CSV table of C-alpha atoms in Angstrom, one decimal:
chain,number,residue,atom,x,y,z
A,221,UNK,CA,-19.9,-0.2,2.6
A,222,UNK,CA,-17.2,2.2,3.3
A,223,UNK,CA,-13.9,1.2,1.1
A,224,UNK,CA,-10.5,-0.7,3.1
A,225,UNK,CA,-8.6,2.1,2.9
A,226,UNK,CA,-11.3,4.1,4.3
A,227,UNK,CA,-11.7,1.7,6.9
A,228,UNK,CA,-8.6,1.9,8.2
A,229,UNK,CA,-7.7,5.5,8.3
A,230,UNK,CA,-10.9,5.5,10.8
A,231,UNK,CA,-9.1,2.4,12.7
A,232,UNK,CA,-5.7,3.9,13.1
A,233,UNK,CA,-7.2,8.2,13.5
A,234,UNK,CA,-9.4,6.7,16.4
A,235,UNK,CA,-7.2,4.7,17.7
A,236,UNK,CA,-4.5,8.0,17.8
A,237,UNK,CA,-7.0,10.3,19.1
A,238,UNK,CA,-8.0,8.3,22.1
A,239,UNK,CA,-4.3,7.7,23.1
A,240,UNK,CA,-3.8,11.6,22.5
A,241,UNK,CA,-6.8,11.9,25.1
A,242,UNK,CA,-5.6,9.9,27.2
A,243,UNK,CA,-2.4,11.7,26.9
A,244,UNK,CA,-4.5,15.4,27.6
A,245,UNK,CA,-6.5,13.9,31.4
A,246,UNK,CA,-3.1,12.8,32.6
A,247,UNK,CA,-4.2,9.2,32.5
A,248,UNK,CA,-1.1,7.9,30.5
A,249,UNK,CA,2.5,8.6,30.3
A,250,UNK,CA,3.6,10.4,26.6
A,251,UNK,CA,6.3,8.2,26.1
A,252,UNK,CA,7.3,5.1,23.5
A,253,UNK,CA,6.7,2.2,26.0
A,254,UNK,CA,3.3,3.6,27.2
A,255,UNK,CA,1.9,4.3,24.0
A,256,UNK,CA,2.7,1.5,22.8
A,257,UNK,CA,1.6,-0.6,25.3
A,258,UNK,CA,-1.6,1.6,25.3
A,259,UNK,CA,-2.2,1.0,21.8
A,260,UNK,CA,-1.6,-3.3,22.0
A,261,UNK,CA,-4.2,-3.2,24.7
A,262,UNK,CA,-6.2,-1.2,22.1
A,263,UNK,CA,-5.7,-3.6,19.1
A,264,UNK,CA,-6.9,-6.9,21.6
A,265,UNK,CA,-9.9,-5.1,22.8
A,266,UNK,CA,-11.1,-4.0,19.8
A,267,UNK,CA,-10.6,-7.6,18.5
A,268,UNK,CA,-12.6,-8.8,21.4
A,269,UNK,CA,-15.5,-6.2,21.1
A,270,UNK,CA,-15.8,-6.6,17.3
A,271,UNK,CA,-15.5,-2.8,16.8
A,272,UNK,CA,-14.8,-2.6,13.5
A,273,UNK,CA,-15.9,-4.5,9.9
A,274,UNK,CA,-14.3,-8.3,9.1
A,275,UNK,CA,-12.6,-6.1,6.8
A,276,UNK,CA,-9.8,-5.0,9.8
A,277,UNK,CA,-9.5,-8.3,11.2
A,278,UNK,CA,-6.3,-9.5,9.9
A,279,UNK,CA,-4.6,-6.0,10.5
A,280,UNK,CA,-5.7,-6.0,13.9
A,281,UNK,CA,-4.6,-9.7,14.4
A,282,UNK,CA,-1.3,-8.8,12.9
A,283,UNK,CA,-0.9,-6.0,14.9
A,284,UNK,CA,-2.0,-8.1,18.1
A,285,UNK,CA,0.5,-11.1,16.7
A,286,UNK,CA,3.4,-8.2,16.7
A,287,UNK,CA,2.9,-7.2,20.2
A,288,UNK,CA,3.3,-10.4,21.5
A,289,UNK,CA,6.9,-11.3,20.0
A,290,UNK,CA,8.1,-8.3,19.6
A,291,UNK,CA,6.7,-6.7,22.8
A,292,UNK,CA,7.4,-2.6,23.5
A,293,UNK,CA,9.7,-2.9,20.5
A,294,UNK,CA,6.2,-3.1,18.2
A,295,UNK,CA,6.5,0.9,17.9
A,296,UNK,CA,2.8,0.5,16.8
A,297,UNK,CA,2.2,4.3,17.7
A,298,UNK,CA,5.0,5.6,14.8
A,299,UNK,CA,3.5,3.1,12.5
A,300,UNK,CA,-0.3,4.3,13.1
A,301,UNK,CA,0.4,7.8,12.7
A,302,UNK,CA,2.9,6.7,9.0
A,303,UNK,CA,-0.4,4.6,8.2
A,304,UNK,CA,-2.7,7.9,8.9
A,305,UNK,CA,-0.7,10.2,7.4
A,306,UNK,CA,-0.2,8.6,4.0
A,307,UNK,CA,-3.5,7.9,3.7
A,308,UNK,CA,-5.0,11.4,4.5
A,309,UNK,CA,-2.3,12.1,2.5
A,310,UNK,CA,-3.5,10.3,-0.6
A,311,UNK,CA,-7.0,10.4,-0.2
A,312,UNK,CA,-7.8,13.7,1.0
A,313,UNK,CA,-11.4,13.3,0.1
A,314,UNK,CA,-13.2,9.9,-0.7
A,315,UNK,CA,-16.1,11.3,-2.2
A,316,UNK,CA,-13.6,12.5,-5.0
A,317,UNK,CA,-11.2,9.2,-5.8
A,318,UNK,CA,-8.7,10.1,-8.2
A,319,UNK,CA,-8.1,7.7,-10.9
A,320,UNK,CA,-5.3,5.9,-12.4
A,321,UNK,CA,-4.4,7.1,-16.0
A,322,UNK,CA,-2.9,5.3,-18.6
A,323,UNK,CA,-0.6,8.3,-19.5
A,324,UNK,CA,0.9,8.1,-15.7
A,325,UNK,CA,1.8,4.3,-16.3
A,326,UNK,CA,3.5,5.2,-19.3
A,327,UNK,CA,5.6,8.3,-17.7
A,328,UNK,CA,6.2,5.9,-15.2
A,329,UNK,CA,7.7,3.1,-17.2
A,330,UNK,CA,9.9,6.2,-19.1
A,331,UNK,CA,11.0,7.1,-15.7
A,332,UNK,CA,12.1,3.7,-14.1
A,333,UNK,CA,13.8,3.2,-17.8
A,334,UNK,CA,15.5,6.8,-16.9
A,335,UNK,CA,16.9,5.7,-13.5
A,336,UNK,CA,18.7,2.5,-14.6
A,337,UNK,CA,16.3,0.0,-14.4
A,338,UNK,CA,15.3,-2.6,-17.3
A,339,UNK,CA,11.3,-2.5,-18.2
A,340,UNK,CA,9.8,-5.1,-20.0
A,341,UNK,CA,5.9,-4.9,-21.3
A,342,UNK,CA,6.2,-7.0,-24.2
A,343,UNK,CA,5.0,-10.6,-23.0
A,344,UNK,CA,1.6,-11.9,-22.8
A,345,UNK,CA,1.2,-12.6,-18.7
A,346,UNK,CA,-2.7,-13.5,-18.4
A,347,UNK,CA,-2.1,-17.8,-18.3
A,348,UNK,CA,-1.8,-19.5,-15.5
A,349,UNK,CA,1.7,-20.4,-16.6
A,350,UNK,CA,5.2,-19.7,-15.0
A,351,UNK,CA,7.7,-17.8,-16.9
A,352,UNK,CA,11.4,-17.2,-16.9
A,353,UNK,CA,12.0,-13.9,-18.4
A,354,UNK,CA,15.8,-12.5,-19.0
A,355,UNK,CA,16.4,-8.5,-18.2
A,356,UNK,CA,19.0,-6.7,-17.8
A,357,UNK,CA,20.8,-4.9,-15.0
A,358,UNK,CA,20.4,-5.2,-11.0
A,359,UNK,CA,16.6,-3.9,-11.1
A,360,UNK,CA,13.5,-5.0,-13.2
A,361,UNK,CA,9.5,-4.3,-14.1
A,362,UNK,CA,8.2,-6.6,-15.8
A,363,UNK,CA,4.3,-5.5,-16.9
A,364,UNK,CA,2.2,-7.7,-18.3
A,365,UNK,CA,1.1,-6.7,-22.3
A,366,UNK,CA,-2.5,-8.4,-22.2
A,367,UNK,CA,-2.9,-6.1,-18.8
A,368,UNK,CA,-1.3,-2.6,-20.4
A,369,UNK,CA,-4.6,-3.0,-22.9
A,370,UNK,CA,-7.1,-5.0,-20.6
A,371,UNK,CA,-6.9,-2.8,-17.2
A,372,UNK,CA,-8.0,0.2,-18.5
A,373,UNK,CA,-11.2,-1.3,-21.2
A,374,UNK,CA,-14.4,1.1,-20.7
A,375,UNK,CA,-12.5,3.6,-19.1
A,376,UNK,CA,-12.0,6.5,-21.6
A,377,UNK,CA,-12.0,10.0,-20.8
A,378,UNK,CA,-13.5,13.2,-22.3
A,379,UNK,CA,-9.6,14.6,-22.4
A,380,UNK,CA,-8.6,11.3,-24.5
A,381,UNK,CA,-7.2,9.6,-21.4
A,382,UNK,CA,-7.8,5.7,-20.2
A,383,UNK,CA,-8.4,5.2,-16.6
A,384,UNK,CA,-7.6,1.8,-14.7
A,385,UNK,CA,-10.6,-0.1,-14.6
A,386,UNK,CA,-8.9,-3.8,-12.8
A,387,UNK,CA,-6.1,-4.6,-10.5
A,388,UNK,CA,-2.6,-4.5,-12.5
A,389,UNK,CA,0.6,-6.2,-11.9
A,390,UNK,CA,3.8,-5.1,-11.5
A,391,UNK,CA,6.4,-7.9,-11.4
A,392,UNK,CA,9.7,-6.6,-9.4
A,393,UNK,CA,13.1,-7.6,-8.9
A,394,UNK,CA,15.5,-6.2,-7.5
A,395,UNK,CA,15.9,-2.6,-5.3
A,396,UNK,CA,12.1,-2.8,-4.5
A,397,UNK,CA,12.8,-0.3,-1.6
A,398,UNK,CA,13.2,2.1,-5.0
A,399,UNK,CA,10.2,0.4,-7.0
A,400,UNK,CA,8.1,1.5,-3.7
A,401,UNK,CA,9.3,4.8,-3.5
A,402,UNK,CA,9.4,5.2,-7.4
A,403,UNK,CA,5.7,4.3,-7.8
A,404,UNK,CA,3.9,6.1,-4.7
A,405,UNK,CA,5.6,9.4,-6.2
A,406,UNK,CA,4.1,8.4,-9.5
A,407,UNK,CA,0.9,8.5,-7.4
A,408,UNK,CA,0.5,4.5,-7.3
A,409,UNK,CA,0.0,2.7,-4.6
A,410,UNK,CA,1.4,-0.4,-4.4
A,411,UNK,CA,-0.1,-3.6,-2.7
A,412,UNK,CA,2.9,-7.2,-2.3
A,413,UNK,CA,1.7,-9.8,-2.9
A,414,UNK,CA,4.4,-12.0,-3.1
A,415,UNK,CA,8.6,-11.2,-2.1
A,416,UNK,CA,10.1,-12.9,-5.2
A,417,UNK,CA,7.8,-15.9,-6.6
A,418,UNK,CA,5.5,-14.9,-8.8
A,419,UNK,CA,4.6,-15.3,-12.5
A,420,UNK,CA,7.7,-13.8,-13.7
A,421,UNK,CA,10.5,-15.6,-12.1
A,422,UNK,CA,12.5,-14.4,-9.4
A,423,UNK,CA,10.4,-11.5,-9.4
A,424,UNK,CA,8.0,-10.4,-6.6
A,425,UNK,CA,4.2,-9.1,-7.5
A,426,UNK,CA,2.5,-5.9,-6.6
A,427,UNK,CA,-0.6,-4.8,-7.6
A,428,UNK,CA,-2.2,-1.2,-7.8
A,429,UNK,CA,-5.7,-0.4,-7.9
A,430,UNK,CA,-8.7,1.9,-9.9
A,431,UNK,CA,-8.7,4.6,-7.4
A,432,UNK,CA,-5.8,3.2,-5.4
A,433,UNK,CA,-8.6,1.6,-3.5
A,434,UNK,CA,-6.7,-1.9,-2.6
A,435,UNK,CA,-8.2,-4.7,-0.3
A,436,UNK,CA,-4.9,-4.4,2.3
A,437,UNK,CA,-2.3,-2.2,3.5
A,438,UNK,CA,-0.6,-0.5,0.4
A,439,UNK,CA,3.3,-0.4,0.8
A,440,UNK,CA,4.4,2.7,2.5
A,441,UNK,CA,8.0,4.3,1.2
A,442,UNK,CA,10.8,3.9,3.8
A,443,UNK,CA,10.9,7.5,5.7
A,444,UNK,CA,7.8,8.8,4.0
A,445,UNK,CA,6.7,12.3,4.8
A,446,UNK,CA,4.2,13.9,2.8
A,447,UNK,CA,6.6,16.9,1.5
A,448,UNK,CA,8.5,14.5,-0.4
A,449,UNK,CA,5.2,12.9,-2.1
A,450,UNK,CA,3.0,15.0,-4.8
């Protein structure tokens, strides 16, 4: 079975190209409101007709769920073609995942450390339990130290390098505009889970994935564009 992400690159570059199509036979207008409209009518059909896997359901139904409050204003053909690029963008070739390292954690952590922001990997996070932890300063990542060891076990590479093996937590408060922005240039993408209750108090919970391959639409950095993004 073909991965999410995989999944819905085909959704949304199918979705694109038959609007475009429409676009070339003179069939529909090339402006905001038509597209748009074009593309809600899209997103209910396909619901109805089952065309794709159980897997796209709740995107499409979100999607679907967005048209009806918010109408025209849904601008659902801007957001398929941010969804399609970042993901061509990021997984030029599926056959050929690129892995997690362990090294780009730890540059990472050195770099939100570099731009202000208090880290914390000290604390055993792996109970069930709730806890409060004190940082510093107007941003914080709080990773969990049972995870920094446990997320990357059997994954050793020839070069001497871990790869992630399980889903790992990042625990955010704060700017997590930056924390978005921070980590997809890192080469993580990031999937919320929660805004602000989580684990860690008052922090919010994002998870990445071996391969970046996550079960639900990653985060995508405010005004991404792929020059900006390694």
């Amino acid at each position: 079975m073909k991965s999410y992400a995989q999944q819905l690159l085909n959704l949304v570059t199918l979705a694109i190209d038959e609007l475009e199509a429409d676009h070339k036979k003179g069939r529909l207008a090339n402006t905001p409101v038509s597209n748009t409209n074009f593309l809600l009518r899209w997103v209910t059909k396909s619901l109805k007709q089952q065309r794709f896997s159980k897997l796209m359901v709740k995107d499409l139904t979100t999607w679907q769920k967005q048209g009806r409050s918010k109408g025209t204003q849904t601008a659902l053909y801007q957001s398929f073609s941010t969804i399609r690029d970042f993901y061509q963008h990021y997984f030029p070739d599926f056959e050929a995942p690129k892995p997690i390292l362990d090294s780009q954690i730890n540059q990472f952590i050195d770099h939100m450390e570099s731009i202000g922001w208090s880290v914390c990997t000290e604390y055993d996070l792996s109970g069930d339990e709730k806890g409060q932890l004190f940082t510093e300063g107007d941003s914080s990542l709080v990773l969990c130290a049972h995870q920094c060891d446990d997320c990357f076990v059997d994954g050793k590479n020839e070069d001497g390098t871990e790869s992630l093996t399980k889903p790992m937590s990042f625990y955010v408060r704060g700017n997590h505009a930056e924390f978005i922005k921070e980590a997809t240039k890192a080469g993580f993408l990031v999937h919320k889970q929660t805004d602000y209750k989580s684990k860690v108090k008052y922090h919010g919970e994002y998870l990445i994935y071996p391969n970046n391959l996550g079960g639900q639409l990653a985060e995508i950095p405010i005004g991404f564009n792929t020059e900006e993004y390694p």
